[in-house]
Structure formats: structure tokens, C-alpha cells
PDB file of C-alpha atoms in Angstrom:
ATOM      1  CA  MET R   1    -116.954  11.725 -59.432  1.00  0.00           C
ATOM      2  CA  LYS R   2    -118.179  11.622 -55.820  1.00  0.00           C
ATOM      3  CA  THR R   3    -121.499  10.075 -56.814  1.00  0.00           C
ATOM      4  CA  ARG R   4    -119.777   7.464 -58.951  1.00  0.00           C
ATOM      5  CA  THR R   5    -117.418   6.568 -56.101  1.00  0.00           C
ATOM      6  CA  ILE R   6    -120.382   6.023 -53.785  1.00  0.00           C
ATOM      7  CA  ALA R   7    -122.202   4.002 -56.422  1.00  0.00           C
ATOM      8  CA  LEU R   8    -119.221   1.751 -57.116  1.00  0.00           C
ATOM      9  CA  ALA R   9    -119.009   1.018 -53.412  1.00  0.00           C
ATOM     10  CA  LEU R  10    -122.698   0.093 -53.482  1.00  0.00           C
ATOM     11  CA  VAL R  11    -122.115  -2.504 -56.193  1.00  0.00           C
ATOM     12  CA  ALA R  12    -119.757  -4.400 -53.929  1.00  0.00           C
ATOM     13  CA  ALA R  13    -121.734  -3.742 -50.788  1.00  0.00           C
ATOM     14  CA  THR R  14    -125.071  -4.994 -52.062  1.00  0.00           C
ATOM     15  CA  GLY R  15    -123.441  -8.227 -53.091  1.00  0.00           C
ATOM     16  CA  MET R  16    -122.715  -9.192 -49.508  1.00  0.00           C
ATOM     17  CA  LEU R  17    -125.393  -7.135 -47.706  1.00  0.00           C
ATOM     18  CA  GLY R  18    -122.910  -6.332 -44.970  1.00  0.00           C
ATOM     19  CA  LEU R  19    -122.961  -2.584 -45.343  1.00  0.00           C
ATOM     20  CA  THR R  20    -121.851  -0.013 -42.809  1.00  0.00           C
ATOM     21  CA  ALA R  21    -124.160   2.573 -41.279  1.00  0.00           C
ATOM     22  CA  CYS R  22    -124.309   6.020 -42.856  1.00  0.00           C
ATOM     23  CA  GLN R  23    -122.923   9.213 -41.424  1.00  0.00           C
ATOM     24  CA  ASP R  24    -126.002  11.246 -40.563  1.00  0.00           C
ATOM     25  CA  SER R  25    -129.740  11.622 -41.061  1.00  0.00           C
ATOM     26  CA  THR R  26    -132.554  13.820 -39.871  1.00  0.00           C
ATOM     27  CA  SER R  27    -135.852  12.925 -41.519  1.00  0.00           C
ATOM     28  CA  GLY R  28    -137.022  11.479 -44.812  1.00  0.00           C
ATOM     29  CA  THR R  29    -138.235  13.618 -47.661  1.00  0.00           C
ATOM     30  CA  LYS R  30    -140.355  12.505 -50.559  1.00  0.00           C
ATOM     31  CA  GLU R  31    -138.346  11.885 -53.697  1.00  0.00           C
ATOM     32  CA  GLY R  32    -138.920  10.134 -57.005  1.00  0.00           C
ATOM     33  CA  ALA R  33    -137.002   6.979 -57.812  1.00  0.00           C
ATOM     34  CA  GLY R  34    -133.907   7.102 -59.980  1.00  0.00           C
ATOM     35  CA  THR R  35    -133.527   5.562 -63.390  1.00  0.00           C
ATOM     36  CA  ALA R  36    -131.559   2.665 -64.846  1.00  0.00           C
ATOM     37  CA  THR R  37    -131.026   1.508 -68.389  1.00  0.00           C
ATOM     38  CA  THR R  38    -130.073  -2.173 -68.261  1.00  0.00           C
ATOM     39  CA  GLN R  39    -132.865  -4.696 -67.862  1.00  0.00           C
ATOM     40  CA  ALA R  40    -132.681  -8.269 -66.635  1.00  0.00           C
ATOM     41  CA  GLU R  41    -134.520 -11.079 -68.349  1.00  0.00           C
ATOM     42  CA  THR R  42    -137.692 -11.710 -66.372  1.00  0.00           C
ATOM     43  CA  THR R  43    -140.311 -14.387 -66.924  1.00  0.00           C
ATOM     44  CA  PRO R  44    -142.978 -12.637 -69.058  1.00  0.00           C
ATOM     45  CA  ASP R  45    -145.847 -13.407 -66.664  1.00  0.00           C
ATOM     46  CA  ALA R  46    -143.868 -12.896 -63.443  1.00  0.00           C
ATOM     47  CA  LYS R  47    -145.029 -10.233 -61.004  1.00  0.00           C
ATOM     48  CA  PRO R  48    -144.573  -7.411 -60.447  1.00  0.00           C
ATOM     49  CA  ARG R  49    -144.841  -5.689 -63.768  1.00  0.00           C
ATOM     50  CA  ARG R  50    -146.031  -2.550 -61.974  1.00  0.00           C
ATOM     51  CA  LEU R  51    -145.044  -2.095 -58.315  1.00  0.00           C
ATOM     52  CA  LEU R  52    -146.569   0.527 -56.035  1.00  0.00           C
ATOM     53  CA  TRP R  53    -144.503   1.256 -52.916  1.00  0.00           C
ATOM     54  CA  MET R  54    -146.022   2.559 -49.661  1.00  0.00           C
ATOM     55  CA  GLY R  55    -144.498   3.652 -46.375  1.00  0.00           C
ATOM     56  CA  ASP R  56    -143.346   6.597 -44.284  1.00  0.00           C
ATOM     57  CA  SER R  57    -140.086   8.586 -44.389  1.00  0.00           C
ATOM     58  CA  ILE R  58    -138.075   5.372 -43.987  1.00  0.00           C
ATOM     59  CA  GLY R  59    -139.764   4.125 -47.144  1.00  0.00           C
ATOM     60  CA  GLU R  60    -139.072   7.426 -48.898  1.00  0.00           C
ATOM     61  CA  VAL R  61    -135.313   7.093 -48.551  1.00  0.00           C
ATOM     62  CA  GLN R  62    -135.514   3.493 -49.772  1.00  0.00           C
ATOM     63  CA  ALA R  63    -137.593   4.446 -52.807  1.00  0.00           C
ATOM     64  CA  PRO R  64    -134.816   5.787 -55.066  1.00  0.00           C
ATOM     65  CA  ALA R  65    -132.814   2.556 -54.833  1.00  0.00           C
ATOM     66  CA  LEU R  66    -135.899   0.377 -55.047  1.00  0.00           C
ATOM     67  CA  GLY R  67    -137.161   2.247 -58.090  1.00  0.00           C
ATOM     68  CA  ALA R  68    -133.818   1.932 -59.856  1.00  0.00           C
ATOM     69  CA  ALA R  69    -133.643  -1.805 -59.102  1.00  0.00           C
ATOM     70  CA  MET R  70    -137.204  -2.431 -60.278  1.00  0.00           C
ATOM     71  CA  LYS R  71    -136.742  -0.476 -63.504  1.00  0.00           C
ATOM     72  CA  ALA R  72    -133.486  -2.287 -64.228  1.00  0.00           C
ATOM     73  CA  SER R  73    -135.441  -5.521 -63.800  1.00  0.00           C
ATOM     74  CA  GLY R  74    -138.079  -4.477 -66.317  1.00  0.00           C
ATOM     75  CA  ALA R  75    -140.818  -3.409 -63.886  1.00  0.00           C
ATOM     76  CA  GLU R  76    -142.571  -0.050 -63.600  1.00  0.00           C
ATOM     77  CA  PHE R  77    -142.366   1.615 -60.192  1.00  0.00           C
ATOM     78  CA  ALA R  78    -144.237   4.300 -58.296  1.00  0.00           C
ATOM     79  CA  SER R  79    -143.989   5.446 -54.681  1.00  0.00           C
ATOM     80  CA  MET R  80    -146.529   7.089 -52.400  1.00  0.00           C
ATOM     81  CA  ALA R  81    -144.385   6.841 -49.256  1.00  0.00           C
ATOM     82  CA  ALA R  82    -144.918   9.969 -47.168  1.00  0.00           C
ATOM     83  CA  THR R  83    -142.923  11.772 -44.507  1.00  0.00           C
ATOM     84  CA  GLY R  84    -144.816  12.036 -41.238  1.00  0.00           C
ATOM     85  CA  GLY R  85    -147.480   9.597 -42.337  1.00  0.00           C
ATOM     86  CA  GLY R  86    -148.088   6.973 -44.974  1.00  0.00           C
ATOM     87  CA  GLY R  87    -149.777   4.581 -42.574  1.00  0.00           C
ATOM     88  CA  VAL R  88    -153.176   2.917 -42.626  1.00  0.00           C
ATOM     89  CA  ILE R  89    -154.177   3.016 -38.947  1.00  0.00           C
ATOM     90  CA  GLY R  90    -155.850   5.790 -36.962  1.00  0.00           C
ATOM     91  CA  GLU R  91    -156.469   9.436 -37.791  1.00  0.00           C
ATOM     92  CA  ILE R  92    -152.976   9.950 -39.177  1.00  0.00           C
ATOM     93  CA  ALA R  93    -153.874   7.517 -41.970  1.00  0.00           C
ATOM     94  CA  ALA R  94    -156.591   9.758 -43.466  1.00  0.00           C
ATOM     95  CA  PRO R  95    -154.333  11.111 -46.275  1.00  0.00           C
ATOM     96  CA  THR R  96    -153.382   7.562 -47.228  1.00  0.00           C
ATOM     97  CA  TRP R  97    -156.974   6.470 -47.609  1.00  0.00           C
ATOM     98  CA  GLU R  98    -157.738   9.574 -49.681  1.00  0.00           C
ATOM     99  CA  THR R  99    -154.768   9.062 -51.999  1.00  0.00           C
ATOM    100  CA  LEU R 100    -154.557   5.277 -52.350  1.00  0.00           C
ATOM    101  CA  PRO R 101    -157.677   4.709 -54.517  1.00  0.00           C
ATOM    102  CA  LYS R 102    -156.475   7.396 -56.918  1.00  0.00           C
ATOM    103  CA  GLU R 103    -153.004   5.854 -57.142  1.00  0.00           C
ATOM    104  CA  LEU R 104    -154.436   2.390 -57.730  1.00  0.00           C
ATOM    105  CA  ALA R 105    -156.719   3.669 -60.482  1.00  0.00           C
ATOM    106  CA  ALA R 106    -154.026   5.739 -62.203  1.00  0.00           C
ATOM    107  CA  PHE R 107    -150.981   3.465 -61.909  1.00  0.00           C
ATOM    108  CA  LYS R 108    -152.781   0.088 -62.035  1.00  0.00           C
ATOM    109  CA  PRO R 109    -150.166  -1.921 -60.096  1.00  0.00           C
ATOM    110  CA  ASP R 110    -150.233  -5.698 -59.999  1.00  0.00           C
ATOM    111  CA  VAL R 111    -148.329  -5.691 -56.696  1.00  0.00           C
ATOM    112  CA  VAL R 112    -148.502  -3.175 -53.860  1.00  0.00           C
ATOM    113  CA  ALA R 113    -145.782  -3.302 -51.200  1.00  0.00           C
ATOM    114  CA  TYR R 114    -146.584  -1.624 -47.888  1.00  0.00           C
ATOM    115  CA  GLN R 115    -143.748  -1.195 -45.414  1.00  0.00           C
ATOM    116  CA  ILE R 116    -145.143  -0.994 -41.880  1.00  0.00           C
ATOM    117  CA  THR R 117    -144.730   2.581 -40.760  1.00  0.00           C
ATOM    118  CA  THR R 118    -143.465   4.026 -37.514  1.00  0.00           C
ATOM    119  CA  TYR R 119    -146.998   5.406 -37.111  1.00  0.00           C
ATOM    120  CA  ASP R 120    -148.958   2.142 -37.216  1.00  0.00           C
ATOM    121  CA  TRP R 121    -150.170   2.787 -33.698  1.00  0.00           C
ATOM    122  CA  GLY R 122    -153.231   1.245 -32.074  1.00  0.00           C
ATOM    123  CA  THR R 123    -154.357  -1.955 -30.445  1.00  0.00           C
ATOM    124  CA  PRO R 124    -153.731  -5.247 -32.256  1.00  0.00           C
ATOM    125  CA  GLU R 125    -157.402  -5.226 -33.200  1.00  0.00           C
ATOM    126  CA  GLU R 126    -157.094  -1.743 -34.706  1.00  0.00           C
ATOM    127  CA  GLN R 127    -153.953  -2.755 -36.529  1.00  0.00           C
ATOM    128  CA  ARG R 128    -155.586  -5.848 -37.996  1.00  0.00           C
ATOM    129  CA  ALA R 129    -158.579  -3.760 -39.068  1.00  0.00           C
ATOM    130  CA  GLY R 130    -156.266  -1.317 -40.859  1.00  0.00           C
ATOM    131  CA  TYR R 131    -154.338  -4.071 -42.609  1.00  0.00           C
ATOM    132  CA  GLU R 132    -157.559  -5.850 -43.558  1.00  0.00           C
ATOM    133  CA  ARG R 133    -158.876  -2.644 -45.093  1.00  0.00           C
ATOM    134  CA  LEU R 134    -155.610  -2.221 -46.974  1.00  0.00           C
ATOM    135  CA  ALA R 135    -155.744  -5.796 -48.234  1.00  0.00           C
ATOM    136  CA  LYS R 136    -159.329  -5.421 -49.444  1.00  0.00           C
ATOM    137  CA  THR R 137    -158.633  -2.087 -51.145  1.00  0.00           C
ATOM    138  CA  VAL R 138    -155.558  -3.422 -52.930  1.00  0.00           C
ATOM    139  CA  ASN R 139    -157.057  -6.804 -53.816  1.00  0.00           C
ATOM    140  CA  ASP R 140    -160.275  -5.232 -55.109  1.00  0.00           C
ATOM    141  CA  ALA R 141    -158.088  -3.182 -57.469  1.00  0.00           C
ATOM    142  CA  GLY R 142    -156.650  -6.413 -58.878  1.00  0.00           C
ATOM    143  CA  ALA R 143    -153.273  -6.306 -57.112  1.00  0.00           C
ATOM    144  CA  ASP R 144    -151.489  -8.504 -54.604  1.00  0.00           C
ATOM    145  CA  LEU R 145    -150.403  -6.975 -51.305  1.00  0.00           C
ATOM    146  CA  LEU R 146    -146.997  -7.485 -49.722  1.00  0.00           C
ATOM    147  CA  ILE R 147    -146.681  -6.180 -46.163  1.00  0.00           C
ATOM    148  CA  VAL R 148    -143.038  -5.650 -45.241  1.00  0.00           C
ATOM    149  CA  SER R 149    -141.855  -5.259 -41.661  1.00  0.00           C
ATOM    150  CA  ALA R 150    -140.035  -2.031 -40.882  1.00  0.00           C
ATOM    151  CA  PRO R 151    -136.338  -2.014 -40.078  1.00  0.00           C
ATOM    152  CA  PRO R 152    -135.459  -1.715 -36.393  1.00  0.00           C
ATOM    153  CA  PHE R 153    -135.275   1.944 -35.433  1.00  0.00           C
ATOM    154  CA  LYS R 154    -134.371   3.938 -32.361  1.00  0.00           C
ATOM    155  CA  LEU R 155    -137.318   4.459 -30.028  1.00  0.00           C
ATOM    156  CA  ASP R 156    -136.662   8.053 -29.068  1.00  0.00           C
ATOM    157  CA  ASP R 157    -138.923  10.169 -26.850  1.00  0.00           C
ATOM    158  CA  PHE R 158    -141.410  10.548 -29.696  1.00  0.00           C
ATOM    159  CA  TYR R 159    -141.851   6.795 -30.183  1.00  0.00           C
ATOM    160  CA  GLN R 160    -141.432   5.387 -26.672  1.00  0.00           C
ATOM    161  CA  ALA R 161    -145.073   5.885 -25.724  1.00  0.00           C
ATOM    162  CA  HIS R 162    -146.051   3.705 -28.698  1.00  0.00           C
ATOM    163  CA  GLU R 163    -143.525   0.905 -28.158  1.00  0.00           C
ATOM    164  CA  ALA R 164    -146.193  -1.753 -27.534  1.00  0.00           C
ATOM    165  CA  ALA R 165    -147.995  -0.928 -30.778  1.00  0.00           C
ATOM    166  CA  ILE R 166    -144.756  -0.755 -32.776  1.00  0.00           C
ATOM    167  CA  THR R 167    -143.783  -4.173 -31.435  1.00  0.00           C
ATOM    168  CA  ALA R 168    -147.222  -5.654 -32.159  1.00  0.00           C
ATOM    169  CA  ALA R 169    -147.599  -4.343 -35.719  1.00  0.00           C
ATOM    170  CA  PRO R 170    -145.596  -7.062 -37.538  1.00  0.00           C
ATOM    171  CA  ARG R 171    -147.506  -9.792 -35.728  1.00  0.00           C
ATOM    172  CA  SER R 172    -150.844  -8.146 -36.580  1.00  0.00           C
ATOM    173  CA  ALA R 173    -149.803  -7.870 -40.228  1.00  0.00           C
ATOM    174  CA  SER R 174    -148.690 -11.490 -40.436  1.00  0.00           C
ATOM    175  CA  GLU R 175    -152.025 -12.612 -38.996  1.00  0.00           C
ATOM    176  CA  VAL R 176    -153.898 -10.713 -41.690  1.00  0.00           C
ATOM    177  CA  ALA R 177    -151.648 -12.175 -44.379  1.00  0.00           C
ATOM    178  CA  ALA R 178    -152.363 -15.665 -43.079  1.00  0.00           C
ATOM    179  CA  GLU R 179    -156.084 -15.020 -43.607  1.00  0.00           C
ATOM    180  CA  HIS R 180    -155.508 -14.232 -47.303  1.00  0.00           C
ATOM    181  CA  PRO R 181    -152.756 -16.602 -48.450  1.00  0.00           C
ATOM    182  CA  ASP R 182    -153.505 -16.193 -52.162  1.00  0.00           C
ATOM    183  CA  THR R 183    -153.393 -12.393 -52.306  1.00  0.00           C
ATOM    184  CA  VAL R 184    -151.524 -11.102 -49.235  1.00  0.00           C
ATOM    185  CA  SER R 185    -148.026 -11.973 -47.990  1.00  0.00           C
ATOM    186  CA  PHE R 186    -145.936 -10.825 -45.046  1.00  0.00           C
ATOM    187  CA  LEU R 187    -142.198 -10.273 -45.603  1.00  0.00           C
ATOM    188  CA  ASP R 188    -140.024 -10.314 -42.508  1.00  0.00           C
ATOM    189  CA  ALA R 189    -137.240  -7.823 -43.180  1.00  0.00           C
ATOM    190  CA  SER R 190    -135.423  -8.756 -39.972  1.00  0.00           C
ATOM    191  CA  THR R 191    -133.666 -11.362 -42.109  1.00  0.00           C
ATOM    192  CA  LEU R 192    -131.877  -8.359 -43.626  1.00  0.00           C
ATOM    193  CA  TRP R 193    -131.750  -5.820 -40.828  1.00  0.00           C
ATOM    194  CA  GLY R 194    -131.809  -7.916 -37.680  1.00  0.00           C
ATOM    195  CA  THR R 195    -133.749  -6.588 -34.676  1.00  0.00           C
ATOM    196  CA  ASP R 196    -131.279  -4.202 -33.007  1.00  0.00           C
ATOM    197  CA  SER R 197    -131.260  -0.693 -34.446  1.00  0.00           C
ATOM    198  CA  ALA R 198    -127.848  -0.036 -32.926  1.00  0.00           C
ATOM    199  CA  ALA R 199    -126.202  -3.042 -34.598  1.00  0.00           C
ATOM    200  CA  ALA R 200    -124.144  -2.577 -37.758  1.00  0.00           C
ATOM    201  CA  LYS R 201    -126.442  -5.038 -39.538  1.00  0.00           C
ATOM    202  CA  ALA R 202    -129.369  -2.627 -39.134  1.00  0.00           C
ATOM    203  CA  GLN R 203    -127.601  -0.058 -41.324  1.00  0.00           C
ATOM    204  CA  ARG R 204    -129.319   2.855 -39.609  1.00  0.00           C
ATOM    205  CA  SER R 205    -127.810   6.308 -39.839  1.00  0.00           C
ATOM    206  CA  LYS R 206    -126.822   8.277 -36.743  1.00  0.00           C
ATOM    207  CA  ASP R 207    -130.428   9.182 -35.997  1.00  0.00           C
ATOM    208  CA  GLY R 208    -131.119   5.463 -35.631  1.00  0.00           C
ATOM    209  CA  ILE R 209    -134.112   5.630 -37.992  1.00  0.00           C
ATOM    210  CA  HIS R 210    -133.306   6.227 -41.683  1.00  0.00           C
ATOM    211  CA  SER R 211    -130.863   4.707 -44.147  1.00  0.00           C
ATOM    212  CA  CYS R 212    -128.465   6.343 -46.580  1.00  0.00           C
ATOM    213  CA  GLN R 213    -127.610   5.043 -50.061  1.00  0.00           C
ATOM    214  CA  GLN R 214    -125.869   1.899 -48.818  1.00  0.00           C
ATOM    215  CA  GLY R 215    -128.757   0.737 -46.648  1.00  0.00           C
ATOM    216  CA  SER R 216    -131.338   1.616 -49.286  1.00  0.00           C
ATOM    217  CA  ALA R 217    -129.411  -0.397 -51.883  1.00  0.00           C
ATOM    218  CA  ALA R 218    -129.177  -3.355 -49.522  1.00  0.00           C
ATOM    219  CA  PHE R 219    -132.938  -3.265 -49.048  1.00  0.00           C
ATOM    220  CA  ALA R 220    -133.602  -3.087 -52.788  1.00  0.00           C
ATOM    221  CA  SER R 221    -131.368  -6.097 -53.370  1.00  0.00           C
ATOM    222  CA  TRP R 222    -133.056  -8.072 -50.583  1.00  0.00           C
ATOM    223  CA  PHE R 223    -136.529  -7.135 -51.806  1.00  0.00           C
ATOM    224  CA  GLY R 224    -135.753  -8.324 -55.332  1.00  0.00           C
ATOM    225  CA  LYS R 225    -134.787 -11.725 -53.957  1.00  0.00           C
ATOM    226  CA  GLU R 226    -138.057 -11.878 -52.017  1.00  0.00           C
ATOM    227  CA  LEU R 227    -139.983 -11.150 -55.211  1.00  0.00           C
ATOM    228  CA  ASN R 228    -138.133 -14.009 -56.868  1.00  0.00           C
ATOM    229  CA  LYS R 229    -139.242 -16.372 -54.075  1.00  0.00           C
ATOM    230  CA  HIS R 230    -142.863 -15.296 -54.332  1.00  0.00           C
ATOM    231  CA  TYR R 231    -143.340 -14.727 -58.045  1.00  0.00           C
ATOM    232  CA  GLY R 232    -140.352 -16.031 -59.979  1.00  0.00           C
ATOM    233  CA  PHE R 233    -139.372 -12.417 -60.624  1.00  0.00           C
ATOM    234  CA  THR R 234    -135.791 -12.065 -61.866  1.00  0.00           C
ATOM    235  CA  PRO R 235    -134.110  -9.085 -60.178  1.00  0.00           C
ATOM    236  CA  ALA R 236    -131.346  -7.272 -61.987  1.00  0.00           C
ATOM    237  CA  ALA R 237    -127.887  -7.695 -60.476  1.00  0.00           C
ATOM    238  CA  PRO R 238    -126.791  -4.717 -58.356  1.00  0.00           C
ATOM    239  CA  ASP R 239    -124.076  -3.797 -60.827  1.00  0.00           C
ATOM    240  CA  GLN R 240    -126.842  -3.053 -63.343  1.00  0.00           C
ATOM    241  CA  TRP R 241    -128.454  -0.351 -61.208  1.00  0.00           C
ATOM    242  CA  ALA R 242    -126.323   0.581 -58.183  1.00  0.00           C
ATOM    243  CA  THR R 243    -124.246   3.032 -60.246  1.00  0.00           C
ATOM    244  CA  GLY R 244    -127.394   4.835 -61.409  1.00  0.00           C
ATOM    245  CA  THR R 245    -128.238   8.466 -60.910  1.00  0.00           C
ATOM    246  CA  TRP R 246    -130.450   7.635 -57.935  1.00  0.00           C
ATOM    247  CA  THR R 247    -127.356   7.788 -55.681  1.00  0.00           C
ATOM    248  CA  GLY R 248    -127.261  11.536 -56.258  1.00  0.00           C
ATOM    249  CA  GLU R 249    -130.917  12.169 -55.326  1.00  0.00           C
ATOM    250  CA  LYS R 250    -131.158  15.281 -53.161  1.00  0.00           C
ATOM    251  CA  VAL R 251    -132.921  13.367 -50.391  1.00  0.00           C
ATOM    252  CA  TYR R 252    -129.569  11.864 -49.434  1.00  0.00           C
ATOM    253  CA  GLY R 253    -127.904  15.259 -49.310  1.00  0.00           C
ATOM    254  CA  GLN R 254    -130.718  16.515 -47.122  1.00  0.00           C
ATOM    255  CA  LEU R 255    -130.080  13.587 -44.802  1.00  0.00           C
ATOM    256  CA  GLY R 256    -126.394  14.397 -44.610  1.00  0.00           C
ATOM    257  CA  CYS R 257    -125.398  11.175 -46.359  1.00  0.00           C
ATOM    258  CA  ALA R 258    -121.860  11.044 -47.739  1.00  0.00           C
TER     259      ALA R 258
END
């Protein structure tokens, strides 16, 4: 009953994207996406038919909602978002570069969405090099690349030393996208979250970094609309997936979400 109550609230909340912040969070944990049964009518040749999601722990807690929304819309979904990593820049990106070719070969996505991670540290030149490598790897596998800006998050003691790089990353990504207009796009998620992690619009939990079910659902709804703009993809209405079992994924309990 508790899960259904939360899910029913999500149906209304995702319709207006004015959701409140969650109660608590500590760190993301890798979880599979939930399932949904109702599918929307989507143009047969519209992308994505198979979406691969990439990111860090922020992306992991968004994945259950995003997976449910994509499946309800008739698209296959897989996530390789990773706690404590998931990026494509510097030494911390080594596991990503080892895993990505295998995921591309096995899942065969037609669209890969990479949410800029909290670890995309480096100079603008290093960032552009990482995003260029990502674009080439994804495009060579026959998929389009969507680079999504991260939500605003609290720059605690761990992140403060990297503030310049965190601020520069979206600009570096948009520059790379501009160089490959046919196969790479940059999505500015500040249209959803705003730029202040402490604002209600940002829908951050008390740690100022992650989202609970409400914020994850809001992102999935926003992302579906962005896919419609880019590809003519028809996203399923929130009431077709927001009451799915994904709302009970243990990742949210681990985060202290209500």
C-alpha cells in the first residue's frame, strides 16, 4: 500500500514537474530498472528503440524510473551507471572504457545517453578529449550520443576542489556536440532542475546530490519529452508507468527515501 501511495503521488507530480525534495539520501547504488506493461504508440522508425544509459550514482537512482518510462514507451533499456565512477575522463574512467565496448556489442543500442558525472574532472581540453572519445566509440557502434548535463548538486568538501572542472564540463560537452551535429546532441537539464541545488526545483534530497522517486520520475518525464523533440519519439504518459514496481526498488530504501 505504501508503494502504491508513493506511485500515485508520482503520477500527479510528474504532470507538473514541480515536485518536492525527498527526505534523505546517502549515496547511489546500482539497481536495475523497473518494469511497466502499457506501451504508448511510437512512430515505428523513431529512436530510441534501444537506449543505453550512462552516469554515476546520480544516474543510478534515476535509472529505475527512466527504465520504466522507456519500456512503457516501447523501447528497450539498459543502464551501466556506476556508483563512484561512470565517467569518461581521467584515471577514474578506466572501468567505463573497459565496459562500454562490451555493452555496445551486447545490447546494440541505437541511442546512448551519458549524464555528465560528478567525476568529469580535468581541464576543458581533457574534458573535450574524453567526450570526443565517447562520441567516436558510440558513433562507431552505430548509435547516436546524447550528453545530458547533471543536476545541480551540493559541492561538499569532496567536490569543492574540482568546482572549476564541474562548472566547465557542460560547456565542454556542448562544444563537442556542436562538432558532430548529426550524431551527438547536448541536452541542458537545467530547464528541469534549475541551477541551484538548494532550490525546491532541483529536487535534491537532504544530501544535496541524489534524487528519490519523485525527482527520478520528473527526470524520466522530462527526458521523454526531449527524445520527442529530437527523434519524434512518443513517450508514455506518466500514469502508464509511474505506478510501476520501480518505486519499490531497494535503492530508494537504501537512500532513506519515503
